[in-house]
Short mmCIF file of C-alpha atoms in Angstrom, two decimals:
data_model
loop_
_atom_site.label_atom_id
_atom_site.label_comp_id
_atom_site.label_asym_id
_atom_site.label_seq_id
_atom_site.Cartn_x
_atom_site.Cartn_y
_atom_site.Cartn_z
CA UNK A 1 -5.68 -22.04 -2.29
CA UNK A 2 -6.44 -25.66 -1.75
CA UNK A 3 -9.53 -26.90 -0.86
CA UNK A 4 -7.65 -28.68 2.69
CA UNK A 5 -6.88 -24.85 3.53
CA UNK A 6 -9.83 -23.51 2.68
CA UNK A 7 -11.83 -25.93 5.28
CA UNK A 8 -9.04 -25.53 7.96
CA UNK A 9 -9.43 -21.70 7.50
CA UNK A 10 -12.96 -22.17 8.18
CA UNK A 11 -12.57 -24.17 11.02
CA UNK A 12 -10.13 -21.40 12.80
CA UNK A 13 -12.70 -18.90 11.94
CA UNK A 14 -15.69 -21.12 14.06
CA UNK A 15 -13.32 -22.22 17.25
CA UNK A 16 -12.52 -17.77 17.06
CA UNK A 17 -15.71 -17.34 16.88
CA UNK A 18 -17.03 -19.18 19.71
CA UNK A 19 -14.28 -17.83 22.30
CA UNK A 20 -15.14 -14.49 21.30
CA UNK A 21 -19.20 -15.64 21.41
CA UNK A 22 -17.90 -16.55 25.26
CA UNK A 23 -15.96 -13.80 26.13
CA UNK A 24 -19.05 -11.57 25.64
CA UNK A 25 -18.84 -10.56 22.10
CA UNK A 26 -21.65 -10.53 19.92
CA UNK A 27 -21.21 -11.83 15.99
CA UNK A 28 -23.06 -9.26 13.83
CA UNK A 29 -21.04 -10.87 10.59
CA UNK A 30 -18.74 -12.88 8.99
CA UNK A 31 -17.21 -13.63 5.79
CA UNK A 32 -17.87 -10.55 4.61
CA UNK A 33 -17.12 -9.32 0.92
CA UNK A 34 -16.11 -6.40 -0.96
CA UNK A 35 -14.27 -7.40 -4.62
CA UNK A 36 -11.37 -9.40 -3.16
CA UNK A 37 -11.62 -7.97 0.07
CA UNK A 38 -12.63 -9.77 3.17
CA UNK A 39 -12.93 -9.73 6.28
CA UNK A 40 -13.39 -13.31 8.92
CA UNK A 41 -15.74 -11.16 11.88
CA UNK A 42 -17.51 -8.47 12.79
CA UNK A 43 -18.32 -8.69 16.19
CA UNK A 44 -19.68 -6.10 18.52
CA UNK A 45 -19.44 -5.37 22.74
CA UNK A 46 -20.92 -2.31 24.28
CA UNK A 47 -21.41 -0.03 21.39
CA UNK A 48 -18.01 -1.32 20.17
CA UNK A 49 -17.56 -2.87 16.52
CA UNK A 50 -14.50 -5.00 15.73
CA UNK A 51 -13.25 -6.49 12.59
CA UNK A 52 -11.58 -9.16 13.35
CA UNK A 53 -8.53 -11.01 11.14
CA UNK A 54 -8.37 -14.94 11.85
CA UNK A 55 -4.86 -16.43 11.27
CA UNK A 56 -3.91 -20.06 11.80
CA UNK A 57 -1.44 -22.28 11.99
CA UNK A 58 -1.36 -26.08 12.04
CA UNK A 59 2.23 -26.23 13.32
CA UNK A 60 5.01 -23.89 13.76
CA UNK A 61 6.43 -24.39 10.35
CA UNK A 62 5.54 -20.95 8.91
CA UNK A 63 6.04 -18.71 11.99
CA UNK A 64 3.49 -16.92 13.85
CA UNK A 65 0.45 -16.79 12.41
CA UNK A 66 -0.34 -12.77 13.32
CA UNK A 67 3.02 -12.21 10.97
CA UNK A 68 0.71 -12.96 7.91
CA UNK A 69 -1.33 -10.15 8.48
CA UNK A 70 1.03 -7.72 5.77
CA UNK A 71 0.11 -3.95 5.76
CA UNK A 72 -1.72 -5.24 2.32
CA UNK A 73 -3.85 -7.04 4.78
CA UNK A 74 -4.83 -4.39 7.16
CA UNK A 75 -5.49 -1.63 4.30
CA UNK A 76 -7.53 -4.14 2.22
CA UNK A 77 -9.29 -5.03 5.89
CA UNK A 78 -9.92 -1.47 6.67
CA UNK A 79 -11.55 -0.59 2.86
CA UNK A 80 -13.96 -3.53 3.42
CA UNK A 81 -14.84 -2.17 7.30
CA UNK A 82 -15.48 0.96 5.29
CA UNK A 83 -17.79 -0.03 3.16
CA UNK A 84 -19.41 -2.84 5.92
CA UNK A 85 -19.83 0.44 7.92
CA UNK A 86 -21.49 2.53 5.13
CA UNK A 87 -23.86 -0.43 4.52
CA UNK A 88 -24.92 -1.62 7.73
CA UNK A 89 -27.60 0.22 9.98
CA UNK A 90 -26.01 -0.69 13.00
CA UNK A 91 -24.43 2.29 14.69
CA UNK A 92 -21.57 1.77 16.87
CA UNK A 93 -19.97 3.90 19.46
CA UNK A 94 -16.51 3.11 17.94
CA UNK A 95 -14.62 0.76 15.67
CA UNK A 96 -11.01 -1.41 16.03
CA UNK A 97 -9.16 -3.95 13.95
CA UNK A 98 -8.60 -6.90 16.02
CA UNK A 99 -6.31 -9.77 15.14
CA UNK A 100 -7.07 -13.63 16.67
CA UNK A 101 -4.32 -16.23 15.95
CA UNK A 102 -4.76 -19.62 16.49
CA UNK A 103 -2.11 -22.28 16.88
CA UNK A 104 -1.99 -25.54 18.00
CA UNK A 105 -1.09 -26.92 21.82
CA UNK A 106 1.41 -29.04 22.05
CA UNK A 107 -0.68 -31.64 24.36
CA UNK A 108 -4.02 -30.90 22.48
CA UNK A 109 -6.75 -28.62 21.52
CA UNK A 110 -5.86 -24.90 20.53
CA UNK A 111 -4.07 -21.77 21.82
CA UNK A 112 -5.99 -18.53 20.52
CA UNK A 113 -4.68 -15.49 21.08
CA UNK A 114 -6.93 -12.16 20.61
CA UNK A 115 -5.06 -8.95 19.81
CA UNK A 116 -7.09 -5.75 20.43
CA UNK A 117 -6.62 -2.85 18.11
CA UNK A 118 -3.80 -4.61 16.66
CA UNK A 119 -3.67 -1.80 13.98
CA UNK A 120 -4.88 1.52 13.19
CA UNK A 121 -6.32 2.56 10.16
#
């Protein structure tokens, strides 16, 4: 992965972060590691935890960015929720794997789109 990608990666994860900061979520971590396994946010709203998959796209070259997430993805996702869980001593009500794209408006700034409970583990 080039270093270009890297930093663009990290700048979809901040602009995510900060619409899900205003639509009332709380960030209790990101970047989060397990072996290879990652996930981008962990972000909690009344009681509820979600761990949340960033995808980006610069332009519309490589499709949708949500139809990167493979089922690789989500099961490497959920094993790294599981052990986030099993670590952390926050307790939630109940969990959900959320998925935020973000693509690029044609006149400017960024369309983000938030899926909740985009999969089921």
């Amino acid at each position: 992965m080039s270093l270009n990608t890297v930093r663009r990666g990290r700048r979809f994860e901040a602009l995510v972060e900060r619409h899900l900061i205003q639509a009332g979520w709380r960030v209790l971590d990101r970047n989060v590691r397990f072996h290879r396994k990652e996930i981008d946010l962990v972000v909690e709203r009344d009681g509820l935890v979600a761990f949340v998959e960033v995808k980006g796209r610069s332009g519309p070259a490589f499709g949708h960015p949500l139809d990167a997430i493979t089922w690789r993805k989500r099961r490497a996702i959920s094993l790294a929720a599981s052990v986030w869980i099993a670590r952390s001593d926050f307790k939630a009500l109940s969990c959900r794997f959320d998925a935020v794209s973000i693509r690029p408006k044609a006149g400017g700034g960024f369309e983000v789109e938030h899926v909740q409970g985009a999969w089921m583990d």
